[in-house]
Amino acid sequence: MTGMRQIESDEARRIVESGTVRPLGELLRIAEARHEGGRGGLGLEYGRSQDDPDRYLFATEVEDADGVVWSMLLDAHTGEIVEDGRTQEEDGPEAEGPAETRPEAPEL
């Protein structure tokens, strides 16, 4: 998984206002559109990539129509989905195997 360092709310506000990144609502709509019936808003945060500190990322979780929760990471500037994996339930059968990933979706 791509590493992300969370940024402070003042920096997040500044980069949104300057147009450096897309607004939270727009990124959330991209994430929700990825999964049928997607509802997001579970843990929203902007951060910087640990591999490229000039790259801003947006992390959230989206619950699909079947109640499956997906952990998603988007490029906060372009809206490109960087990572999209099914979260692991601690007690469920999924907990022992790797997270499911889905192919890239077109940008909205």
Short mmCIF file of N, CA, C and O in Angstrom, two decimals:
data_model
loop_
_atom_site.label_atom_id
_atom_site.label_comp_id
_atom_site.label_asym_id
_atom_site.label_seq_id
_atom_site.Cartn_x
_atom_site.Cartn_y
_atom_site.Cartn_z
N MET A 1 0.84 -1.18 0.00
CA MET A 1 0.00 0.00 0.00
C MET A 1 0.88 1.24 0.00
O MET A 1 1.91 1.28 0.64
N THR A 2 0.46 2.23 -0.72
CA THR A 2 1.18 3.49 -0.79
C THR A 2 1.11 4.18 0.55
O THR A 2 0.05 4.26 1.16
N GLY A 3 2.24 4.68 1.02
CA GLY A 3 2.27 5.37 2.30
C GLY A 3 1.82 6.81 2.16
O GLY A 3 2.09 7.47 1.17
N MET A 4 1.12 7.29 3.18
CA MET A 4 0.64 8.66 3.19
C MET A 4 0.84 9.24 4.58
O MET A 4 0.56 8.59 5.58
N ARG A 5 1.35 10.46 4.60
CA ARG A 5 1.52 11.19 5.86
C ARG A 5 0.41 12.23 5.93
O ARG A 5 0.29 13.09 5.06
N GLN A 6 -0.43 12.13 6.95
CA GLN A 6 -1.55 13.06 7.11
C GLN A 6 -1.03 14.47 7.29
O GLN A 6 0.01 14.69 7.91
N ILE A 7 -1.76 15.44 6.74
CA ILE A 7 -1.39 16.84 6.90
C ILE A 7 -2.38 17.53 7.84
O ILE A 7 -3.48 17.04 8.07
N GLU A 8 -1.98 18.64 8.39
CA GLU A 8 -2.81 19.42 9.31
C GLU A 8 -3.96 20.08 8.55
O GLU A 8 -3.86 20.33 7.35
N SER A 9 -5.03 20.38 9.25
CA SER A 9 -6.22 20.96 8.62
C SER A 9 -5.94 22.32 7.97
O SER A 9 -6.53 22.64 6.94
N ASP A 10 -5.02 23.12 8.54
CA ASP A 10 -4.68 24.42 7.94
C ASP A 10 -4.05 24.23 6.57
O ASP A 10 -4.36 24.96 5.63
N GLU A 11 -3.15 23.26 6.46
CA GLU A 11 -2.52 23.00 5.17
C GLU A 11 -3.55 22.45 4.19
O GLU A 11 -3.56 22.84 3.01
N ALA A 12 -4.43 21.57 4.64
CA ALA A 12 -5.47 21.02 3.76
C ALA A 12 -6.36 22.14 3.23
O ALA A 12 -6.66 22.19 2.03
N ARG A 13 -6.77 23.05 4.09
CA ARG A 13 -7.60 24.18 3.66
C ARG A 13 -6.85 25.03 2.64
O ARG A 13 -7.42 25.44 1.63
N ARG A 14 -5.58 25.28 2.88
CA ARG A 14 -4.78 26.11 1.97
C ARG A 14 -4.66 25.48 0.59
O ARG A 14 -4.82 26.16 -0.42
N ILE A 15 -4.39 24.18 0.53
CA ILE A 15 -4.21 23.55 -0.78
C ILE A 15 -5.52 23.43 -1.55
O ILE A 15 -5.52 23.47 -2.78
N VAL A 16 -6.64 23.32 -0.84
CA VAL A 16 -7.94 23.30 -1.52
C VAL A 16 -8.24 24.69 -2.05
O VAL A 16 -8.62 24.86 -3.23
N GLU A 17 -8.07 25.72 -1.22
CA GLU A 17 -8.36 27.10 -1.63
C GLU A 17 -7.47 27.57 -2.77
O GLU A 17 -7.91 28.34 -3.62
N SER A 18 -6.24 27.08 -2.82
CA SER A 18 -5.32 27.49 -3.88
C SER A 18 -5.55 26.73 -5.19
O SER A 18 -4.98 27.08 -6.22
N GLY A 19 -6.37 25.69 -5.13
CA GLY A 19 -6.61 24.88 -6.34
C GLY A 19 -5.56 23.81 -6.58
O GLY A 19 -5.56 23.15 -7.62
N THR A 20 -4.66 23.63 -5.63
CA THR A 20 -3.62 22.59 -5.74
C THR A 20 -4.25 21.21 -5.78
O THR A 20 -3.75 20.32 -6.47
N VAL A 21 -5.33 21.02 -5.04
CA VAL A 21 -6.05 19.74 -4.99
C VAL A 21 -7.53 19.98 -5.22
O VAL A 21 -8.02 21.11 -5.10
N ARG A 22 -8.24 18.91 -5.54
CA ARG A 22 -9.69 18.99 -5.72
C ARG A 22 -10.36 19.08 -4.35
O ARG A 22 -9.86 18.54 -3.37
N PRO A 23 -11.52 19.72 -4.31
CA PRO A 23 -12.26 19.81 -3.04
C PRO A 23 -12.68 18.43 -2.55
O PRO A 23 -12.91 17.51 -3.34
N LEU A 24 -12.82 18.31 -1.24
CA LEU A 24 -13.18 17.05 -0.60
C LEU A 24 -14.44 16.44 -1.22
O LEU A 24 -14.48 15.25 -1.51
N GLY A 25 -15.48 17.23 -1.42
CA GLY A 25 -16.74 16.71 -1.97
C GLY A 25 -16.56 16.10 -3.34
O GLY A 25 -17.17 15.08 -3.67
N GLU A 26 -15.74 16.71 -4.17
CA GLU A 26 -15.49 16.19 -5.52
C GLU A 26 -14.74 14.86 -5.46
O GLU A 26 -15.09 13.90 -6.16
N LEU A 27 -13.72 14.78 -4.61
CA LEU A 27 -12.97 13.54 -4.47
C LEU A 27 -13.85 12.43 -3.89
O LEU A 27 -13.77 11.28 -4.32
N LEU A 28 -14.71 12.79 -2.96
CA LEU A 28 -15.60 11.81 -2.37
C LEU A 28 -16.57 11.26 -3.41
O LEU A 28 -16.83 10.06 -3.47
N ARG A 29 -17.08 12.12 -4.30
CA ARG A 29 -17.99 11.66 -5.36
C ARG A 29 -17.28 10.70 -6.31
O ARG A 29 -17.87 9.71 -6.76
N ILE A 30 -16.02 10.95 -6.61
CA ILE A 30 -15.24 10.04 -7.46
C ILE A 30 -15.12 8.68 -6.78
O ILE A 30 -15.34 7.64 -7.40
N ALA A 31 -14.80 8.70 -5.48
CA ALA A 31 -14.65 7.45 -4.74
C ALA A 31 -15.98 6.69 -4.67
O ALA A 31 -16.02 5.48 -4.88
N GLU A 32 -17.06 7.38 -4.39
CA GLU A 32 -18.37 6.74 -4.29
C GLU A 32 -18.82 6.14 -5.61
O GLU A 32 -19.45 5.08 -5.64
N ALA A 33 -18.50 6.80 -6.71
CA ALA A 33 -18.90 6.32 -8.04
C ALA A 33 -18.19 5.03 -8.41
O ALA A 33 -18.65 4.28 -9.28
N ARG A 34 -17.09 4.74 -7.77
CA ARG A 34 -16.29 3.56 -8.07
C ARG A 34 -17.01 2.26 -7.71
O ARG A 34 -16.81 1.24 -8.34
N HIS A 35 -17.84 2.31 -6.66
CA HIS A 35 -18.53 1.12 -6.17
C HIS A 35 -20.04 1.34 -6.21
O HIS A 35 -20.53 2.34 -5.68
N GLU A 36 -20.78 0.39 -6.80
CA GLU A 36 -22.22 0.51 -6.95
C GLU A 36 -22.89 0.79 -5.60
O GLU A 36 -22.66 0.09 -4.62
N GLY A 37 -23.69 1.86 -5.59
CA GLY A 37 -24.38 2.25 -4.36
C GLY A 37 -23.45 2.83 -3.32
O GLY A 37 -23.80 2.90 -2.15
N GLY A 38 -22.26 3.24 -3.75
CA GLY A 38 -21.24 3.71 -2.81
C GLY A 38 -21.67 4.88 -1.96
O GLY A 38 -22.24 5.84 -2.45
N ARG A 39 -21.36 4.74 -0.67
CA ARG A 39 -21.56 5.82 0.29
C ARG A 39 -20.25 6.00 1.02
O ARG A 39 -19.72 5.06 1.60
N GLY A 40 -19.73 7.20 0.98
CA GLY A 40 -18.43 7.45 1.60
C GLY A 40 -18.55 8.28 2.86
O GLY A 40 -19.62 8.39 3.45
N GLY A 41 -17.46 8.86 3.21
CA GLY A 41 -17.43 9.70 4.38
C GLY A 41 -16.90 9.01 5.62
O GLY A 41 -16.93 9.56 6.70
N LEU A 42 -16.42 7.80 5.46
CA LEU A 42 -15.85 7.07 6.59
C LEU A 42 -14.35 7.37 6.62
O LEU A 42 -13.59 6.78 5.88
N GLY A 43 -13.92 8.30 7.42
CA GLY A 43 -12.51 8.62 7.52
C GLY A 43 -11.98 9.35 6.31
O GLY A 43 -11.42 8.74 5.41
N LEU A 44 -12.18 10.64 6.24
CA LEU A 44 -11.71 11.47 5.12
C LEU A 44 -10.46 12.21 5.54
O LEU A 44 -10.44 12.84 6.59
N GLU A 45 -9.40 12.14 4.70
CA GLU A 45 -8.21 12.92 5.04
C GLU A 45 -7.34 13.17 3.82
O GLU A 45 -7.27 12.36 2.90
N TYR A 46 -6.72 14.35 3.83
CA TYR A 46 -5.70 14.70 2.85
C TYR A 46 -4.35 14.37 3.46
O TYR A 46 -4.17 14.43 4.68
N GLY A 47 -3.39 14.05 2.61
CA GLY A 47 -2.04 13.79 3.08
C GLY A 47 -1.04 13.94 1.96
O GLY A 47 -1.40 14.25 0.82
N ARG A 48 0.21 13.72 2.30
CA ARG A 48 1.29 13.75 1.31
C ARG A 48 1.81 12.34 1.13
O ARG A 48 1.93 11.58 2.09
N SER A 49 2.16 12.02 -0.10
CA SER A 49 2.75 10.72 -0.39
C SER A 49 4.10 10.62 0.31
O SER A 49 4.88 11.57 0.30
N GLN A 50 4.37 9.47 0.91
CA GLN A 50 5.68 9.27 1.54
C GLN A 50 6.77 9.08 0.49
O GLN A 50 7.93 9.38 0.75
N ASP A 51 6.39 8.61 -0.70
CA ASP A 51 7.36 8.41 -1.77
C ASP A 51 7.66 9.69 -2.54
O ASP A 51 8.74 9.84 -3.08
N ASP A 52 6.67 10.59 -2.63
CA ASP A 52 6.81 11.84 -3.36
C ASP A 52 6.12 12.94 -2.57
O ASP A 52 4.92 13.15 -2.69
N PRO A 53 6.85 13.66 -1.71
CA PRO A 53 6.24 14.65 -0.82
C PRO A 53 5.54 15.80 -1.55
O PRO A 53 4.79 16.54 -0.94
N ASP A 54 5.75 15.94 -2.86
CA ASP A 54 5.07 16.97 -3.63
C ASP A 54 3.70 16.50 -4.13
O ASP A 54 2.96 17.27 -4.72
N ARG A 55 3.39 15.22 -3.90
CA ARG A 55 2.13 14.65 -4.36
C ARG A 55 1.15 14.56 -3.18
O ARG A 55 1.43 13.92 -2.17
N TYR A 56 0.00 15.20 -3.35
CA TYR A 56 -1.04 15.14 -2.32
C TYR A 56 -1.98 13.98 -2.62
O TYR A 56 -2.32 13.71 -3.77
N LEU A 57 -2.41 13.30 -1.55
CA LEU A 57 -3.32 12.16 -1.66
C LEU A 57 -4.56 12.42 -0.82
O LEU A 57 -4.55 13.25 0.09
N PHE A 58 -5.61 11.69 -1.13
CA PHE A 58 -6.87 11.76 -0.39
C PHE A 58 -7.26 10.34 -0.04
O PHE A 58 -7.32 9.47 -0.91
N ALA A 59 -7.52 10.08 1.24
CA ALA A 59 -7.88 8.74 1.70
C ALA A 59 -9.29 8.75 2.25
O ALA A 59 -9.69 9.69 2.95
N THR A 60 -10.04 7.70 1.93
CA THR A 60 -11.39 7.55 2.47
C THR A 60 -11.79 6.08 2.42
O THR A 60 -11.08 5.26 1.82
N GLU A 61 -12.91 5.77 3.04
CA GLU A 61 -13.49 4.44 2.92
C GLU A 61 -14.90 4.62 2.39
O GLU A 61 -15.60 5.57 2.74
N VAL A 62 -15.31 3.71 1.50
CA VAL A 62 -16.62 3.74 0.86
C VAL A 62 -17.31 2.41 1.11
O VAL A 62 -16.70 1.36 0.93
N GLU A 63 -18.56 2.48 1.50
CA GLU A 63 -19.36 1.28 1.68
C GLU A 63 -20.23 1.10 0.44
O GLU A 63 -20.93 2.02 0.03
N ASP A 64 -20.19 -0.11 -0.17
CA ASP A 64 -20.99 -0.35 -1.37
C ASP A 64 -22.39 -0.81 -1.00
O ASP A 64 -22.74 -0.94 0.18
N ALA A 65 -23.22 -1.07 -2.02
CA ALA A 65 -24.62 -1.46 -1.81
C ALA A 65 -24.76 -2.76 -1.03
O ALA A 65 -25.78 -3.00 -0.39
N ASP A 66 -23.74 -3.63 -1.06
CA ASP A 66 -23.77 -4.90 -0.34
C ASP A 66 -23.22 -4.79 1.08
O ASP A 66 -23.10 -5.79 1.78
N GLY A 67 -22.81 -3.59 1.48
CA GLY A 67 -22.27 -3.38 2.81
C GLY A 67 -20.78 -3.65 2.92
O GLY A 67 -20.22 -3.64 4.02
N VAL A 68 -20.12 -3.91 1.79
CA VAL A 68 -18.67 -4.13 1.78
C VAL A 68 -17.98 -2.77 1.85
O VAL A 68 -18.36 -1.84 1.13
N VAL A 69 -16.99 -2.65 2.70
CA VAL A 69 -16.26 -1.40 2.86
C VAL A 69 -14.95 -1.49 2.09
O VAL A 69 -14.19 -2.45 2.21
N TRP A 70 -14.70 -0.46 1.28
CA TRP A 70 -13.51 -0.36 0.45
C TRP A 70 -12.64 0.78 0.94
O TRP A 70 -13.12 1.90 1.14
N SER A 71 -11.37 0.53 1.13
CA SER A 71 -10.40 1.54 1.52
C SER A 71 -9.80 2.10 0.23
O SER A 71 -9.26 1.35 -0.58
N MET A 72 -9.91 3.41 0.07
CA MET A 72 -9.49 4.02 -1.20
C MET A 72 -8.49 5.15 -0.97
O MET A 72 -8.56 5.88 0.01
N LEU A 73 -7.58 5.27 -1.93
CA LEU A 73 -6.59 6.33 -1.94
C LEU A 73 -6.61 6.96 -3.33
O LEU A 73 -6.50 6.24 -4.33
N LEU A 74 -6.80 8.27 -3.39
CA LEU A 74 -6.87 8.99 -4.66
C LEU A 74 -5.78 10.03 -4.73
O LEU A 74 -5.36 10.58 -3.70
N ASP A 75 -5.32 10.32 -5.95
CA ASP A 75 -4.45 11.45 -6.17
C ASP A 75 -5.33 12.68 -5.96
O ASP A 75 -6.34 12.85 -6.66
N ALA A 76 -5.01 13.53 -5.02
CA ALA A 76 -5.87 14.65 -4.65
C ALA A 76 -5.90 15.75 -5.71
O ALA A 76 -6.82 16.56 -5.72
N HIS A 77 -4.95 15.76 -6.61
CA HIS A 77 -4.92 16.77 -7.68
C HIS A 77 -5.72 16.32 -8.89
O HIS A 77 -6.53 17.06 -9.41
N THR A 78 -5.51 15.08 -9.32
CA THR A 78 -6.15 14.59 -10.55
C THR A 78 -7.44 13.82 -10.30
O THR A 78 -8.25 13.67 -11.21
N GLY A 79 -7.62 13.29 -9.10
CA GLY A 79 -8.76 12.43 -8.81
C GLY A 79 -8.55 10.99 -9.21
O GLY A 79 -9.42 10.15 -9.03
N GLU A 80 -7.37 10.67 -9.73
CA GLU A 80 -7.06 9.29 -10.13
C GLU A 80 -7.07 8.38 -8.91
O GLU A 80 -6.56 8.73 -7.85
N ILE A 81 -7.67 7.20 -9.07
CA ILE A 81 -7.68 6.22 -7.99
C ILE A 81 -6.33 5.53 -7.96
O ILE A 81 -5.93 4.88 -8.92
N VAL A 82 -5.61 5.69 -6.86
CA VAL A 82 -4.28 5.13 -6.69
C VAL A 82 -4.37 3.72 -6.12
O VAL A 82 -3.66 2.81 -6.56
N GLU A 83 -5.24 3.54 -5.13
CA GLU A 83 -5.45 2.24 -4.51
C GLU A 83 -6.91 2.07 -4.17
O GLU A 83 -7.59 3.04 -3.82
N ASP A 84 -7.38 0.84 -4.25
CA ASP A 84 -8.78 0.53 -3.96
C ASP A 84 -8.83 -0.92 -3.51
O ASP A 84 -8.69 -1.83 -4.32
N GLY A 85 -8.96 -1.14 -2.23
CA GLY A 85 -8.96 -2.50 -1.72
C GLY A 85 -10.04 -2.72 -0.69
O GLY A 85 -10.39 -1.83 0.08
N ARG A 86 -10.56 -3.91 -0.70
CA ARG A 86 -11.58 -4.29 0.27
C ARG A 86 -10.94 -4.33 1.65
O ARG A 86 -9.87 -4.91 1.83
N THR A 87 -11.60 -3.72 2.63
CA THR A 87 -11.05 -3.74 3.98
C THR A 87 -11.21 -5.13 4.57
O THR A 87 -12.09 -5.89 4.19
N GLN A 88 -10.36 -5.44 5.49
CA GLN A 88 -10.37 -6.75 6.13
C GLN A 88 -11.21 -6.70 7.39
O GLN A 88 -11.07 -5.79 8.20
N GLU A 89 -12.09 -7.68 7.57
CA GLU A 89 -12.83 -7.79 8.81
C GLU A 89 -12.03 -8.70 9.73
O GLU A 89 -11.58 -9.76 9.34
N GLU A 90 -11.88 -8.27 10.96
CA GLU A 90 -11.03 -9.01 11.90
C GLU A 90 -11.50 -10.43 12.14
O GLU A 90 -10.72 -11.35 12.26
N ASP A 91 -12.81 -10.65 12.22
CA ASP A 91 -13.32 -11.97 12.55
C ASP A 91 -13.86 -12.74 11.36
O ASP A 91 -14.25 -13.88 11.48
N GLY A 92 -13.91 -12.11 10.19
CA GLY A 92 -14.52 -12.74 9.03
C GLY A 92 -13.56 -13.61 8.26
O GLY A 92 -12.35 -13.60 8.48
N PRO A 93 -14.07 -14.39 7.29
CA PRO A 93 -13.22 -15.27 6.49
C PRO A 93 -12.25 -14.50 5.61
O PRO A 93 -11.22 -15.02 5.22
N GLU A 94 -12.58 -13.26 5.30
CA GLU A 94 -11.70 -12.45 4.45
C GLU A 94 -10.41 -12.08 5.17
O GLU A 94 -9.44 -11.69 4.55
N ALA A 95 -10.40 -12.16 6.49
CA ALA A 95 -9.27 -11.68 7.29
C ALA A 95 -7.98 -12.42 7.00
O ALA A 95 -6.91 -11.90 7.21
N GLU A 96 -8.06 -13.63 6.48
CA GLU A 96 -6.84 -14.41 6.27
C GLU A 96 -6.22 -14.21 4.89
O GLU A 96 -5.05 -14.44 4.71
N GLY A 97 -6.99 -13.77 3.92
CA GLY A 97 -6.48 -13.62 2.56
C GLY A 97 -6.15 -12.18 2.26
O GLY A 97 -6.44 -11.28 3.04
N PRO A 98 -5.53 -11.92 1.10
CA PRO A 98 -5.19 -10.55 0.72
C PRO A 98 -6.45 -9.77 0.35
O PRO A 98 -7.46 -10.34 -0.03
N ALA A 99 -6.36 -8.45 0.46
CA ALA A 99 -7.48 -7.59 0.09
C ALA A 99 -7.72 -7.68 -1.40
O ALA A 99 -6.79 -7.75 -2.20
N GLU A 100 -8.99 -7.65 -1.80
CA GLU A 100 -9.36 -7.66 -3.20
C GLU A 100 -9.10 -6.28 -3.77
O GLU A 100 -9.35 -5.28 -3.12
N THR A 101 -8.59 -6.22 -4.98
CA THR A 101 -8.40 -4.93 -5.63
C THR A 101 -9.17 -4.93 -6.93
O THR A 101 -9.44 -5.97 -7.51
N ARG A 102 -9.54 -3.74 -7.38
CA ARG A 102 -10.29 -3.61 -8.61
C ARG A 102 -9.49 -2.80 -9.60
O ARG A 102 -8.69 -1.96 -9.21
N PRO A 103 -9.69 -3.03 -10.90
CA PRO A 103 -8.97 -2.24 -11.91
C PRO A 103 -9.35 -0.78 -11.87
O PRO A 103 -10.39 -0.42 -11.32
N GLU A 104 -8.51 0.05 -12.44
CA GLU A 104 -8.73 1.48 -12.45
C GLU A 104 -10.04 1.84 -13.14
O GLU A 104 -10.40 1.27 -14.15
N ALA A 105 -10.73 2.83 -12.60
CA ALA A 105 -11.95 3.35 -13.20
C ALA A 105 -11.61 4.64 -13.92
O ALA A 105 -10.67 5.35 -13.54
N PRO A 106 -12.36 4.97 -14.95
CA PRO A 106 -12.09 6.25 -15.64
C PRO A 106 -12.39 7.41 -14.74
O PRO A 106 -13.27 7.33 -13.88
N GLU A 107 -11.65 8.48 -14.92
CA GLU A 107 -11.85 9.70 -14.13
C GLU A 107 -13.17 10.33 -14.52
O GLU A 107 -13.55 10.34 -15.68
N LEU A 108 -13.89 10.85 -13.52
CA LEU A 108 -15.18 11.51 -13.78
C LEU A 108 -14.99 12.93 -14.18
O LEU A 108 -14.14 13.62 -13.80
#
